[in-house]
Structure formats: C-alpha cells, structure tokens
C-alpha cells in the first residue's frame, strides 16, 4: 500500500467552469438533461406524499390545498431560486461545485485556522456521506413512482409494477460500464419534452380553475401553519420532496457553468414545475379523490400510458445523474484522502469527468434493489426520503456562510438574514423529517453515518501509517549522501519511485539498495500532491528539484493536481522531460522507465492511535483497495512492488 497522493484532485488543467466552449443554448440543453433530472421529476410523488403522509393528516380541503401549494412554491423559490441559483452558484471552487468542493474552498479560505478548517472539512465529508444515502433512495423512488403510473393507465397489469421497475434499474446499473457519453445527447431533448408536457398538463387544469393562482401568495402558507401547526409541520416533511435535487445545480456547475444553469432554471424548469404543482392543486380541489395519484390523473385518459413511458425515461435520466454524481463524489473523496484507491475507469475519450467506479456502482445497485424490494412502493419509500436531502441543505448553507463571511466580507446583518430565512427554513424541514426516522428515515442516516465512519477511519489510519512509514524510510538527504560516499554500483535505465514527499526515502528505493546493492543510473522520485482546487494549470503542474546535486542522477518531481484531475504519472514525466533540455536533470526516457511502488504490509497491533475495530476496518479497506499502479496509470509490465512491514 502506498500513501503517495490521497488528498485532492480533478480533471484537466483548465478550470471546468471557466472555459466552456459550447454555445449557451447547447449548455442549457445539457443542463436540462443532467442537472434538473431529479428536481424535475419530483412532481411525480411530492404532492401525492403530502396528502398521504401520517394517514391523510393533510386533507383535500380548500385551506389545506392552498396552504400546501403555497408552501411548495415558496420552498422552491427560497431554497432553489434564491439560495442555490442566486447565491450558492457564486461560491465556486475554481469553477467546480458540490459540498466537498465547497468544504475544500472553506479550508483554503480559512488557511491556518486549523481547528475551524478541520470542522469545515468534516462537515463536507458528512455532506458527501448524506449524498450517498440520497443516491440509494433517488433511483428507487423516482423509477418506482413513474412505473406506478400503470396503476392509473393500465390497472390490469399493476401487479407488474415492481418487477418492471427492478428490471429497468438493473439495466441502468449494468449499462454504467459503457458510460453516459453515448446517450448523453438524448438527455436534454427528452427532458425538454418532459418539462413541456408537465407544464401543459398543469396549465390545462389552472385554466379550468384559475383561483388556484392564489396559492402563490405566502399568506396561505402562513394561515395553514397558524390554523394547523402540527399538521403543517408534518406536511413540511413531505413538502421538502419538491426540492430534492437542488444540490445538483451546484454539484454539476463545473460541467455547464453557472449562466446556463441559471437560465435553464428560470426559463424552463421553474415555470414548468410551478404550473404542474398548481395544476395538481386545482385537480385536488375539483376532485378530492385524485389525491391518490394527482400527477397522472392530470392527464387525459389517452395520454396516461404515454406519460408513464415519458416519466420512466425522465426518472432514468434523474437516476443516471445521481449515480454519476456518486461516482464523482467518490473520485473527489479518494483525491482528498478520505477513501482508499478505487478502480476508476474513464468512459469518454474526450470528457475526463465522465468516470465509472465499479465498486460504488454495484454497492449502489445492491442498496437500491434492497430498498425497492423492502418498501415496495414510492409512498412507503417517501417516508425514508428527505432526511439526507435536508441534512445536505443545512451543511451547504453553513459552509456558504463561512465563505460569505471570510472570503466575501459580508456584513453581519446580511449573514443573519440569510441564516434566519434560508437556514431557518431548512432546519424546519430537517426537524419535520426527523419525525420519519422510525418509519424508514433511519436508513439514509445509517448509510451516511456508515460512509462517514469509513471516510474518517481511512483518513486517520492513513495518518498513522504514514507517520510510521516515515520512521522506517529515514531522511532522504542522508540516503543520498550514503549513495555518494559508498559509490554504489549503478545499472542503466530509469527508475521512478512514486512517494509522498522529499523528506523521506521511498521504501522501494531503500529495499532495492539493501537487497540488490545497486541503484539505477537515473532515479526519479515523484510526489503527487493534491490541491484544494479542482484543476491545476499546466504551467504550475510540475516542479523539478535536484536535491542538492546535479551529477548524482537523482531528482525529485512534485506534480500538483486538483481534485478533479487525473493523476497520470507517466504523462507528467513525459511533460517534464519535454520541458527540460536533454543535457540537464531529466535526461530520461519515460516510455521505457521502470516504476517501483513502495508497499507497506500492514500488521495489526495494540498500539494507540485508533480503536481496534477501526483498525480492522482500515485493514479491510486497504486490503480491498485498487492497485496504485492503476490509480497512477503506471504500465503494468514495467511496475515492481517492494517494501516492508508497517505496524498499525
């Protein structure tokens, strides 16, 4: 096991958010297909869940319907339009977004304030852990709610809902290995049709009952809370389903840029969602029995089966976006040092951000399938939904306030207003969803706590192992002096040693000298470091250090990556060799170099540092980690592993 570079990193040298070459309309279309899949399909189950929660506590009466519609509209307005689209999208980390990128930005802004920076990073890790809980529930509830439209359009085959939904999801997860780039061009047009269809369906009912437009007034939400405080509180636990997927606006900012995301929201998504929710409210007022499935009952009879098909396509797209997000979060966690090396495969020859992580894919699939078979319906699944979403919302708001204060110098009054209005609403949503903990809400919390424990255990265990490895490795300057004094035999060729830094000697380099009594003519020690930015410019990528001598054939390379960059050591060597004249330090042939990985064989001990169960967990993670050779893109035929035993 090596500890060379498990901290931050991203994709190519150009910040993703700063140089989008595609046209604005193309980017808006892409944003509709990827960013808005989750929140765009929430009308399928949001209002239905509100009126079914707690055995129908919210009734299809005029006061309750107007109150719920008002709460939904203003929830979407405050959390999505105001918080995310207006403010949060400005808090980018060199063009990248997402809770972990925001936490890395906070750590960079706070600088040497180590205690506060550590707390911020821990919040980011827990936010990412909550996202995994969301990633398990979203595909299950989205696809299941779409296929359940068959109960309305074709009641005779309603018993096939669960098998059909499970089959669709199985095909979706199997298809991940081929990536999304081949079908990505279809996502945008399908979602345009989807938003147009739900807008027209809602508009038809609004025209029949225009009085429903009064529900846009916040006074109805206030009256609902005052008249029925407990019922309103319970309802908020389901109203929050209307804003699920809001985090995707921020997380996918690096792919499309803030302007296309904002314009797509205000021009297409927000109006379509508003019209559809208003239409569902009007339908419920006209026919109280429609609360059983207000979305599909909005459609005329002839359109219900086609809408089931379109809804299924839309929810598959929404699920794909969440799964892809889980892959991206996992990749960031590896680079930031919170997960071991994972086998990561790039699925597009052009887009470095499109990745497939087999281990994460199959763990998610197992979780989604277990959820679907266990809860059996979207109504039951809705009781488990919301806790992870609202938890992530609160964490994002807290981290944003730190950036607004420390980086943008917001005055206290503005921080207080934002915290009270936005943060207060989100805390209320979270509190309302805590009432669902005993009815399934414990599941996303359990997933989040488990993932958080894994991430923090890996971080702490890596710190312990690195410290003990450093003691065995010994200082690098002393080792180089020993080479010069003893005039060690040198063999032709270039040996490359990935290693965390230049303070200590790579175990493989020391083992090669101790056992074989030789070193290579050219020795390159490569340290990969990860920065708190998504991408590192090419000009700042590589630093060469001769370690004090020009003639001993030993050089040190520092290669800096962002948390979205691919860590390709051979490519970095080729770049460095091309920049240096052949007569100088890097007179090497990267394409024929041999790579030596330093492996520390871990041994469980009773030494202090971590509890024994966490040590066992760390050992299990290390044992199942992907090969560093694959992680660093090293050629398998020219890679050798050497090392020694390290106590844990």
Coordinates of N, CA, C and O in Angstrom, one line a residue, residues 141-303:
X141 N -37.1 5.5 -5.7 CA -38.3 6.2 -5.6 C -38.7 6.8 -6.9 O -39.9 6.9 -7.3
X142 N -37.7 7.3 -7.7 CA -38.1 8.0 -9.0 C -38.6 7.0 -10.0 O -39.7 7.2 -10.5
X143 N -37.9 5.9 -10.2 CA -38.3 5.0 -11.2 C -39.6 4.3 -10.8 O -40.6 4.1 -11.6
X144 N -39.7 3.9 -9.5 CA -40.9 3.3 -9.0 C -42.1 4.2 -9.1 O -43.2 3.7 -9.5
X145 N -42.0 5.4 -8.8 CA -43.1 6.4 -8.9 C -43.6 6.5 -10.3 O -44.8 6.7 -10.6
X146 N -42.7 6.5 -11.3 CA -43.0 6.6 -12.7 C -43.8 5.3 -13.2 O -44.8 5.4 -13.8
X147 N -43.2 4.2 -12.9 CA -43.9 2.9 -13.3 C -45.2 2.7 -12.6 O -46.1 2.1 -13.2
X148 N -45.4 3.3 -11.4 CA -46.7 3.1 -10.7 C -47.8 3.8 -11.5 O -49.0 3.6 -11.2
X149 N -47.4 4.7 -12.5 CA -48.5 5.2 -13.3 C -49.3 4.2 -14.0 O -50.4 4.4 -14.5
X150 N -48.8 3.0 -14.1 CA -49.5 1.9 -14.8 C -50.8 1.5 -14.0 O -51.8 1.0 -14.5
X151 N -50.7 1.8 -12.7 CA -51.9 1.5 -11.9 C -53.1 2.4 -12.3 O -54.3 2.1 -12.1
X152 N -52.8 3.6 -12.9 CA -53.8 4.5 -13.3 C -54.1 4.2 -14.8 O -55.3 4.2 -15.2
X153 N -53.1 4.1 -15.6 CA -53.3 3.9 -17.1 C -53.7 2.5 -17.5 O -54.5 2.3 -18.4
X154 N -53.2 1.5 -16.7 CA -53.4 0.1 -17.1 C -53.6 -0.7 -15.8 O -52.7 -1.5 -15.4
X155 N -54.7 -0.6 -15.1 CA -54.8 -1.3 -13.8 C -54.6 -2.8 -13.9 O -54.2 -3.4 -12.9
X156 N -54.9 -3.4 -15.0 CA -54.8 -4.8 -15.1 C -53.4 -5.4 -15.0 O -53.2 -6.6 -14.7
X157 N -52.4 -4.6 -15.2 CA -51.0 -5.1 -15.0 C -50.3 -4.4 -13.8 O -49.1 -4.3 -13.8
X158 N -51.1 -3.9 -12.9 CA -50.5 -3.1 -11.8 C -49.6 -4.1 -10.9 O -48.7 -3.6 -10.3
X159 N -49.9 -5.4 -11.0 CA -49.0 -6.3 -10.2 C -47.6 -6.4 -10.8 O -46.7 -7.0 -10.1
X160 N -47.4 -5.9 -12.0 CA -46.1 -5.9 -12.6 C -45.2 -4.7 -12.4 O -44.1 -4.6 -12.8
X161 N -45.7 -3.8 -11.6 CA -45.0 -2.5 -11.3 C -43.6 -2.8 -10.7 O -42.6 -2.3 -11.2
X162 N -43.5 -3.6 -9.7 CA -42.3 -3.8 -9.0 C -41.3 -4.6 -9.9 O -40.1 -4.1 -10.0
X163 N -41.7 -5.7 -10.6 CA -40.7 -6.3 -11.5 C -40.2 -5.4 -12.6 O -39.0 -5.5 -13.0
X164 N -41.1 -4.6 -13.2 CA -40.7 -3.7 -14.3 C -39.7 -2.7 -13.8 O -38.7 -2.5 -14.4
X165 N -40.0 -2.1 -12.6 CA -39.1 -1.1 -12.1 C -37.7 -1.7 -11.7 O -36.7 -1.1 -12.0
X166 N -37.7 -2.9 -11.2 CA -36.5 -3.5 -10.8 C -35.7 -3.9 -12.1 O -34.4 -3.7 -12.1
X167 N -36.3 -4.3 -13.1 CA -35.7 -4.6 -14.4 C -35.0 -3.4 -15.0 O -33.9 -3.4 -15.5
X168 N -35.8 -2.3 -15.0 CA -35.3 -1.0 -15.5 C -34.0 -0.6 -14.8 O -33.0 -0.2 -15.4
X169 N -34.1 -0.6 -13.5 CA -32.9 -0.2 -12.7 C -31.7 -1.2 -12.9 O -30.6 -0.7 -12.9
X170 N -32.0 -2.5 -13.0 CA -30.9 -3.4 -13.2 C -30.2 -3.1 -14.6 O -28.9 -3.1 -14.6
X171 N -30.9 -2.8 -15.6 CA -30.4 -2.4 -16.9 C -29.6 -1.1 -16.8 O -28.5 -1.0 -17.4
X172 N -30.1 -0.2 -16.0 CA -29.4 1.1 -15.8 C -28.0 0.9 -15.2 O -27.0 1.5 -15.6
X173 N -28.0 0.1 -14.1 CA -26.7 -0.1 -13.4 C -25.7 -0.9 -14.3 O -24.5 -0.7 -14.2
X174 N -26.2 -1.9 -15.0 CA -25.4 -2.7 -15.9 C -24.8 -1.8 -17.0 O -23.6 -2.0 -17.3
X175 N -25.5 -0.9 -17.4 CA -25.1 0.0 -18.5 C -24.0 1.0 -18.1 O -23.4 1.6 -19.0
X176 N -23.8 1.2 -16.8 CA -22.9 2.2 -16.3 C -21.5 1.9 -16.9 O -20.7 2.9 -17.1
X177 N -21.1 0.7 -17.1 CA -19.7 0.4 -17.5 C -19.4 1.0 -18.9 O -18.2 1.2 -19.2
X178 N -20.4 1.3 -19.7 CA -20.2 1.9 -21.0 C -20.3 3.4 -21.0 O -20.0 4.1 -22.0
X179 N -20.6 4.0 -19.8 CA -20.6 5.4 -19.7 C -21.9 6.1 -20.2 O -22.7 5.4 -20.9
X180 N -22.0 7.4 -20.0 CA -23.2 8.1 -20.4 C -23.0 8.9 -21.7 O -23.9 9.5 -22.2
X181 N -21.7 9.0 -22.2 CA -21.5 10.0 -23.3 C -22.2 9.6 -24.5 O -22.6 10.4 -25.4
X182 N -22.5 8.2 -24.7 CA -23.2 7.8 -25.9 C -24.7 8.2 -26.0 O -25.2 8.4 -27.0
X183 N -25.3 8.3 -24.8 CA -26.7 8.6 -24.7 C -26.9 10.0 -24.2 O -28.1 10.4 -24.1
X184 N -25.8 10.6 -23.7 CA -26.0 12.0 -23.1 C -26.7 13.0 -24.0 O -27.4 13.9 -23.5
X185 N -26.4 12.9 -25.3 CA -27.0 13.8 -26.2 C -28.6 13.7 -26.3 O -29.3 14.6 -26.7
X186 N -29.1 12.6 -25.8 CA -30.6 12.4 -25.8 C -31.2 12.9 -24.5 O -32.4 13.2 -24.5
X187 N -30.4 13.1 -23.4 CA -31.0 13.5 -22.2 C -31.7 14.9 -22.2 O -32.8 15.0 -21.8
X188 N -31.0 15.8 -22.8 CA -31.6 17.2 -22.9 C -32.9 17.2 -23.6 O -33.9 17.7 -23.1
X189 N -33.0 16.7 -24.9 CA -34.2 16.8 -25.6 C -35.4 16.0 -24.9 O -36.5 16.5 -24.9
X190 N -35.1 14.9 -24.3 CA -36.1 14.1 -23.5 C -36.6 15.0 -22.4 O -37.9 15.1 -22.1
X191 N -35.7 15.7 -21.7 CA -36.2 16.5 -20.5 C -36.9 17.7 -21.0 O -37.8 18.2 -20.3
X192 N -36.6 18.3 -22.2 CA -37.3 19.4 -22.7 C -38.8 19.0 -23.0 O -39.7 19.7 -22.6
X193 N -38.9 17.8 -23.6 CA -40.3 17.2 -23.8 C -41.0 17.0 -22.5 O -42.2 17.3 -22.3
X194 N -40.3 16.5 -21.5 CA -40.8 16.3 -20.2 C -41.4 17.6 -19.5 O -42.5 17.6 -19.1
X195 N -40.5 18.6 -19.5 CA -40.9 19.9 -18.9 C -42.1 20.5 -19.6 O -43.0 21.1 -19.0
X196 N -42.1 20.4 -21.0 CA -43.2 20.9 -21.8 C -44.5 20.2 -21.5 O -45.6 20.8 -21.3
X197 N -44.4 18.9 -21.3 CA -45.6 18.0 -21.1 C -46.2 18.3 -19.7 O -47.4 18.5 -19.6
X198 N -45.3 18.4 -18.7 CA -45.9 18.7 -17.3 C -46.4 20.1 -17.2 O -47.4 20.3 -16.5
X199 N -45.8 21.0 -17.9 CA -46.3 22.4 -17.9 C -47.7 22.5 -18.6 O -48.6 23.1 -18.0
X200 N -47.8 21.9 -19.7 CA -49.1 21.9 -20.4 C -50.2 21.2 -19.6 O -51.4 21.6 -19.6
X201 N -49.8 20.1 -19.0 CA -50.8 19.3 -18.2 C -51.3 20.2 -17.0 O -52.5 20.2 -16.7
X202 N -50.4 20.9 -16.4 CA -50.8 21.7 -15.3 C -51.6 22.9 -15.7 O -52.5 23.4 -15.1
X203 N -51.1 23.5 -16.9 CA -51.8 24.7 -17.4 C -53.3 24.5 -17.7 O -54.1 25.3 -17.4
X204 N -53.6 23.3 -18.3 CA -54.9 22.9 -18.6 C -55.8 23.0 -17.4 O -57.0 23.5 -17.4
X205 N -55.4 22.5 -16.2 CA -56.2 22.5 -15.0 C -56.3 23.9 -14.4 O -57.3 24.2 -13.8
X206 N -55.2 24.6 -14.5 CA -55.2 26.0 -14.0 C -56.2 26.9 -14.7 O -56.9 27.7 -14.1
X207 N -56.3 26.7 -16.1 CA -57.3 27.4 -16.8 C -58.7 27.1 -16.4 O -59.6 27.9 -16.3
X208 N -58.9 25.8 -16.1 CA -60.2 25.4 -15.6 C -60.6 26.0 -14.2 O -61.7 26.2 -13.9
X209 N -59.5 26.2 -13.4 CA -59.8 26.7 -12.0 C -58.7 27.7 -11.7 O -57.8 27.5 -11.0
X210 N -58.8 28.9 -12.3 CA -57.7 29.9 -12.2 C -57.6 30.4 -10.7 O -56.5 31.0 -10.4
X211 N -58.5 30.2 -9.9 CA -58.4 30.6 -8.5 C -57.2 30.0 -7.8 O -56.8 30.5 -6.7
X212 N -56.7 28.9 -8.3 CA -55.6 28.2 -7.7 C -54.4 29.1 -7.6 O -53.5 28.9 -6.8
X213 N -54.3 30.1 -8.5 CA -53.2 31.0 -8.6 C -53.0 31.8 -7.2 O -51.9 32.3 -6.9
X214 N -54.1 31.9 -6.5 CA -54.0 32.5 -5.1 C -53.0 31.7 -4.2 O -52.5 32.3 -3.3
X215 N -52.8 30.5 -4.5 CA -51.9 29.7 -3.7 C -50.4 30.2 -3.8 O -49.6 29.7 -3.0
X216 N -50.1 31.0 -4.8 CA -48.8 31.6 -4.9 C -48.5 32.6 -3.8 O -47.3 33.0 -3.6
X217 N -49.5 33.1 -3.1 CA -49.3 34.0 -2.0 C -48.8 33.3 -0.8 O -49.3 32.3 -0.4
X218 N -47.8 33.9 -0.2 CA -47.2 33.3 1.1 C -48.2 33.3 2.2 O -48.0 32.6 3.2
X219 N -49.3 34.2 2.1 CA -50.2 34.3 3.2 C -51.0 33.0 3.5 O -51.3 32.7 4.6
X220 N -51.2 32.2 2.4 CA -51.8 30.9 2.6 C -51.0 29.9 3.3 O -51.5 29.1 4.1
X221 N -49.7 29.9 3.1 CA -48.8 29.1 3.9 C -48.8 29.5 5.3 O -48.9 28.6 6.2
X222 N -48.8 30.8 5.6 CA -48.8 31.3 6.9 C -50.1 30.9 7.6 O -50.1 30.5 8.8
X223 N -51.2 31.1 6.9 CA -52.5 30.7 7.5 C -52.6 29.2 7.8 O -53.2 28.8 8.9
X224 N -52.0 28.4 6.9 CA -52.0 26.9 7.1 C -51.3 26.6 8.4 O -51.7 25.7 9.2
X225 N -50.1 27.3 8.6 CA -49.3 27.0 9.8 C -50.0 27.4 11.0 O -50.0 26.7 12.1
X226 N -50.7 28.6 11.0 CA -51.3 29.1 12.2 C -52.6 28.3 12.5 O -52.8 28.0 13.7
X227 N -53.3 27.9 11.5 CA -54.6 27.1 11.8 C -54.3 25.7 12.2 O -55.0 25.1 13.1
X228 N -53.3 25.1 11.6 CA -53.0 23.7 11.9 C -51.4 23.5 12.1 O -50.8 22.9 11.2
X229 N -50.9 24.0 13.2 CA -49.4 24.0 13.3 C -48.8 22.6 13.2 O -47.8 22.4 12.6
X230 N -49.4 21.6 13.9 CA -48.8 20.3 13.9 C -48.9 19.6 12.5 O -48.0 19.1 12.0
X231 N -50.1 19.8 11.9 CA -50.3 19.2 10.5 C -49.4 19.8 9.5 O -48.8 19.2 8.7
X232 N -49.2 21.2 9.7 CA -48.3 21.9 8.8 C -46.9 21.4 9.0 O -46.1 21.3 8.0
X233 N -46.5 21.2 10.2 CA -45.2 20.7 10.5 C -45.0 19.3 9.9 O -43.9 19.0 9.2
X234 N -45.9 18.4 10.0 CA -45.9 17.1 9.4 C -45.8 17.2 7.9 O -45.0 16.5 7.2
X235 N -46.6 18.1 7.3 CA -46.6 18.3 5.9 C -45.3 18.8 5.3 O -44.9 18.4 4.2
X236 N -44.5 19.6 6.1 CA -43.2 20.0 5.6 C -42.3 18.9 5.4 O -41.3 19.0 4.6
X237 N -42.5 17.8 6.1 CA -41.6 16.6 5.9 C -41.8 16.0 4.5 O -40.9 15.3 4.0
X238 N -43.0 16.3 3.9 CA -43.2 15.8 2.5 C -43.0 16.9 1.5 O -42.6 16.7 0.4
X239 N -43.3 18.2 1.9 CA -43.1 19.3 1.0 C -41.6 19.4 0.5 O -41.4 19.8 -0.6
X240 N -40.7 19.0 1.4 CA -39.3 19.0 1.1 C -39.0 18.2 -0.2 O -38.0 18.4 -0.8
X241 N -39.9 17.2 -0.5 CA -39.6 16.4 -1.7 C -39.7 17.2 -2.9 O -39.1 16.8 -4.0
X242 N -40.3 18.4 -2.9 CA -40.3 19.2 -4.1 C -39.0 19.9 -4.4 O -38.8 20.4 -5.5
X243 N -38.1 19.8 -3.4 CA -36.8 20.5 -3.7 C -35.6 19.4 -3.7 O -34.5 19.8 -3.7
X244 N -36.0 18.2 -3.7 CA -34.9 17.2 -3.9 C -34.2 17.4 -5.2 O -34.8 17.6 -6.2
X245 N -32.9 17.3 -5.2 CA -32.2 17.5 -6.4 C -31.6 18.9 -6.5 O -30.9 19.2 -7.5
X246 N -31.9 19.8 -5.6 CA -31.4 21.2 -5.6 C -29.9 21.2 -5.6 O -29.3 22.0 -6.2
X247 N -29.3 20.3 -4.8 CA -27.9 20.2 -4.7 C -27.2 20.0 -6.0 O -26.0 20.4 -6.3
X248 N -27.9 19.3 -7.0 CA -27.3 19.0 -8.3 C -27.0 20.3 -9.1 O -26.1 20.3 -9.9
X249 N -27.8 21.3 -8.8 CA -27.5 22.6 -9.5 C -26.1 23.1 -9.2 O -25.4 23.5 -10.1
X250 N -25.7 22.9 -8.0 CA -24.4 23.3 -7.5 C -23.3 22.3 -7.9 O -22.2 22.6 -8.4
X251 N -23.6 21.0 -7.7 CA -22.6 20.0 -7.9 C -22.2 19.9 -9.3 O -21.0 19.5 -9.6
X252 N -23.1 20.1 -10.3 CA -22.8 20.0 -11.7 C -22.4 21.3 -12.3 O -22.3 21.4 -13.6
X253 N -22.1 22.3 -11.6 CA -21.8 23.6 -12.1 C -20.5 23.5 -13.0 O -20.4 24.2 -14.0
X254 N -19.6 22.7 -12.6 CA -18.3 22.6 -13.3 C -18.5 22.1 -14.7 O -17.7 22.4 -15.6
X255 N -19.6 21.3 -15.0 CA -19.8 20.8 -16.3 C -20.5 21.8 -17.3 O -20.2 21.7 -18.5
X256 N -21.3 22.7 -16.7 CA -22.0 23.6 -17.6 C -21.8 25.1 -17.4 O -22.1 25.9 -18.3
X257 N -21.3 25.4 -16.2 CA -21.2 26.9 -15.9 C -22.5 27.4 -15.3 O -23.6 26.9 -15.5
X258 N -22.3 28.5 -14.5 CA -23.5 29.0 -13.7 C -24.5 29.6 -14.6 O -25.7 29.5 -14.4
X259 N -24.1 30.3 -15.7 CA -25.1 31.0 -16.5 C -26.1 30.1 -17.2 O -27.3 30.3 -17.1
X260 N -25.6 29.0 -17.9 CA -26.6 28.1 -18.5 C -27.5 27.5 -17.4 O -28.7 27.3 -17.7
X261 N -27.0 27.2 -16.2 CA -27.8 26.5 -15.2 C -28.9 27.5 -14.7 O -30.1 27.2 -14.6
X262 N -28.5 28.8 -14.5 CA -29.5 29.8 -14.1 C -30.5 30.0 -15.1 O -31.7 30.1 -14.8
X263 N -30.1 30.2 -16.4 CA -31.1 30.5 -17.4 C -32.1 29.3 -17.7 O -33.3 29.5 -17.9
X264 N -31.5 28.1 -17.6 CA -32.4 27.0 -17.8 C -33.4 26.9 -16.7 O -34.6 26.5 -16.9
X265 N -33.0 27.2 -15.5 CA -33.9 27.2 -14.3 C -35.1 28.2 -14.5 O -36.3 27.9 -14.4
X266 N -34.7 29.5 -14.7 CA -35.8 30.5 -14.8 C -36.6 30.4 -16.1 O -37.7 30.8 -16.1
X267 N -36.0 30.0 -17.2 CA -36.7 30.0 -18.5 C -37.6 28.7 -18.6 O -38.6 28.8 -19.3
X268 N -37.1 27.6 -18.1 CA -37.9 26.3 -18.4 C -38.3 25.6 -17.1 O -39.5 25.4 -16.9
X269 N -37.4 25.3 -16.2 CA -37.7 24.4 -15.1 C -38.7 25.0 -14.1 O -39.7 24.4 -13.7
X270 N -38.3 26.2 -13.6 CA -39.2 26.8 -12.6 C -40.6 27.0 -13.0 O -41.6 26.7 -12.3
X271 N -40.8 27.6 -14.2 CA -42.2 27.8 -14.7 C -42.9 26.5 -14.9 O -44.1 26.4 -14.5
X272 N -42.2 25.4 -15.4 CA -42.9 24.1 -15.6 C -43.3 23.5 -14.3 O -44.4 23.0 -14.2
X273 N -42.4 23.5 -13.3 CA -42.7 22.9 -12.0 C -43.9 23.7 -11.4 O -44.8 23.1 -10.8
X274 N -43.8 25.0 -11.4 CA -44.9 25.8 -10.8 C -46.3 25.5 -11.4 O -47.3 25.3 -10.7
X275 N -46.3 25.5 -12.8 CA -47.6 25.2 -13.4 C -48.1 23.8 -13.1 O -49.3 23.6 -12.9
X276 N -47.2 22.8 -13.0 CA -47.6 21.5 -12.7 C -48.2 21.3 -11.3 O -49.2 20.7 -11.0
X277 N -47.5 22.0 -10.3 CA -47.9 21.9 -8.9 C -49.3 22.6 -8.8 O -50.2 22.2 -8.1
X278 N -49.4 23.8 -9.5 CA -50.7 24.5 -9.4 C -51.8 23.6 -10.0 O -52.9 23.6 -9.5
X279 N -51.5 23.0 -11.2 CA -52.5 22.1 -11.8 C -52.9 21.0 -10.9 O -54.1 20.6 -10.8
X280 N -51.9 20.3 -10.2 CA -52.3 19.2 -9.3 C -53.2 19.8 -8.2 O -54.1 19.1 -7.7
X281 N -52.9 21.0 -7.6 CA -53.7 21.5 -6.6 C -55.1 21.8 -7.1 O -56.1 21.5 -6.3
X282 N -55.2 22.3 -8.3 CA -56.6 22.6 -8.8 C -57.3 21.3 -9.0 O -58.6 21.3 -8.8
X283 N -56.7 20.3 -9.5 CA -57.3 19.0 -9.7 C -57.8 18.4 -8.3 O -59.0 17.9 -8.3
X284 N -57.0 18.5 -7.3 CA -57.4 18.0 -6.0 C -58.6 18.8 -5.5 O -59.5 18.2 -4.8
X285 N -58.7 20.1 -5.7 CA -59.8 20.9 -5.3 C -61.1 20.4 -6.0 O -62.2 20.4 -5.5
X286 N -60.9 20.2 -7.3 CA -62.1 19.8 -8.1 C -62.5 18.3 -7.9 O -63.7 18.0 -7.9
X287 N -61.5 17.4 -7.6 CA -61.8 16.0 -7.3 C -61.0 15.5 -6.2 O -59.8 15.1 -6.4
X288 N -61.4 15.6 -5.0 CA -60.6 15.2 -3.8 C -60.1 13.8 -3.9 O -59.0 13.5 -3.3
X289 N -60.7 12.9 -4.6 CA -60.2 11.5 -4.7 C -59.0 11.4 -5.5 O -58.3 10.4 -5.5
X290 N -58.6 12.5 -6.3 CA -57.4 12.4 -7.1 C -56.1 12.5 -6.3 O -55.0 12.4 -6.9
X291 N -56.2 12.7 -5.0 CA -55.0 12.7 -4.1 C -54.2 11.4 -4.2 O -53.1 11.3 -3.9
X292 N -54.9 10.3 -4.7 CA -54.2 9.0 -4.8 C -53.1 9.0 -5.8 O -52.1 8.3 -5.7
X293 N -53.3 9.9 -6.9 CA -52.3 10.0 -7.9 C -52.5 11.2 -8.7 O -52.9 11.2 -9.9
X294 N -52.3 12.4 -8.1 CA -52.7 13.7 -8.8 C -51.9 13.9 -10.1 O -52.4 14.6 -11.0
X295 N -50.6 13.4 -10.1 CA -49.8 13.7 -11.3 C -50.4 13.0 -12.5 O -50.7 13.7 -13.6
X296 N -50.6 11.7 -12.5 CA -51.1 11.0 -13.6 C -52.6 11.3 -13.9 O -53.0 11.3 -15.1
X297 N -53.4 11.6 -12.9 CA -54.8 12.0 -13.2 C -54.9 13.3 -13.8 O -56.0 13.7 -14.2
X298 N -53.9 14.1 -13.8 CA -53.9 15.4 -14.6 C -54.1 15.2 -16.1 O -54.6 16.0 -16.8
X299 N -53.6 14.0 -16.5 CA -53.6 13.7 -17.9 C -54.9 13.2 -18.4 O -55.6 12.4 -17.7
X300 N -55.3 13.5 -19.6 CA -56.4 12.8 -20.2 C -56.2 11.3 -20.4 O -55.0 10.9 -20.4
X301 N -57.2 10.5 -20.4 CA -57.1 9.1 -20.5 C -56.1 8.6 -21.5 O -55.3 7.7 -21.3
X302 N -56.2 9.2 -22.8 CA -55.4 8.7 -23.9 C -53.9 9.0 -23.6 O -53.0 8.3 -24.2
X303 N -53.6 10.0 -22.8 CA -52.2 10.4 -22.6 C -51.5 9.7 -21.4 O -50.3 9.9 -21.2

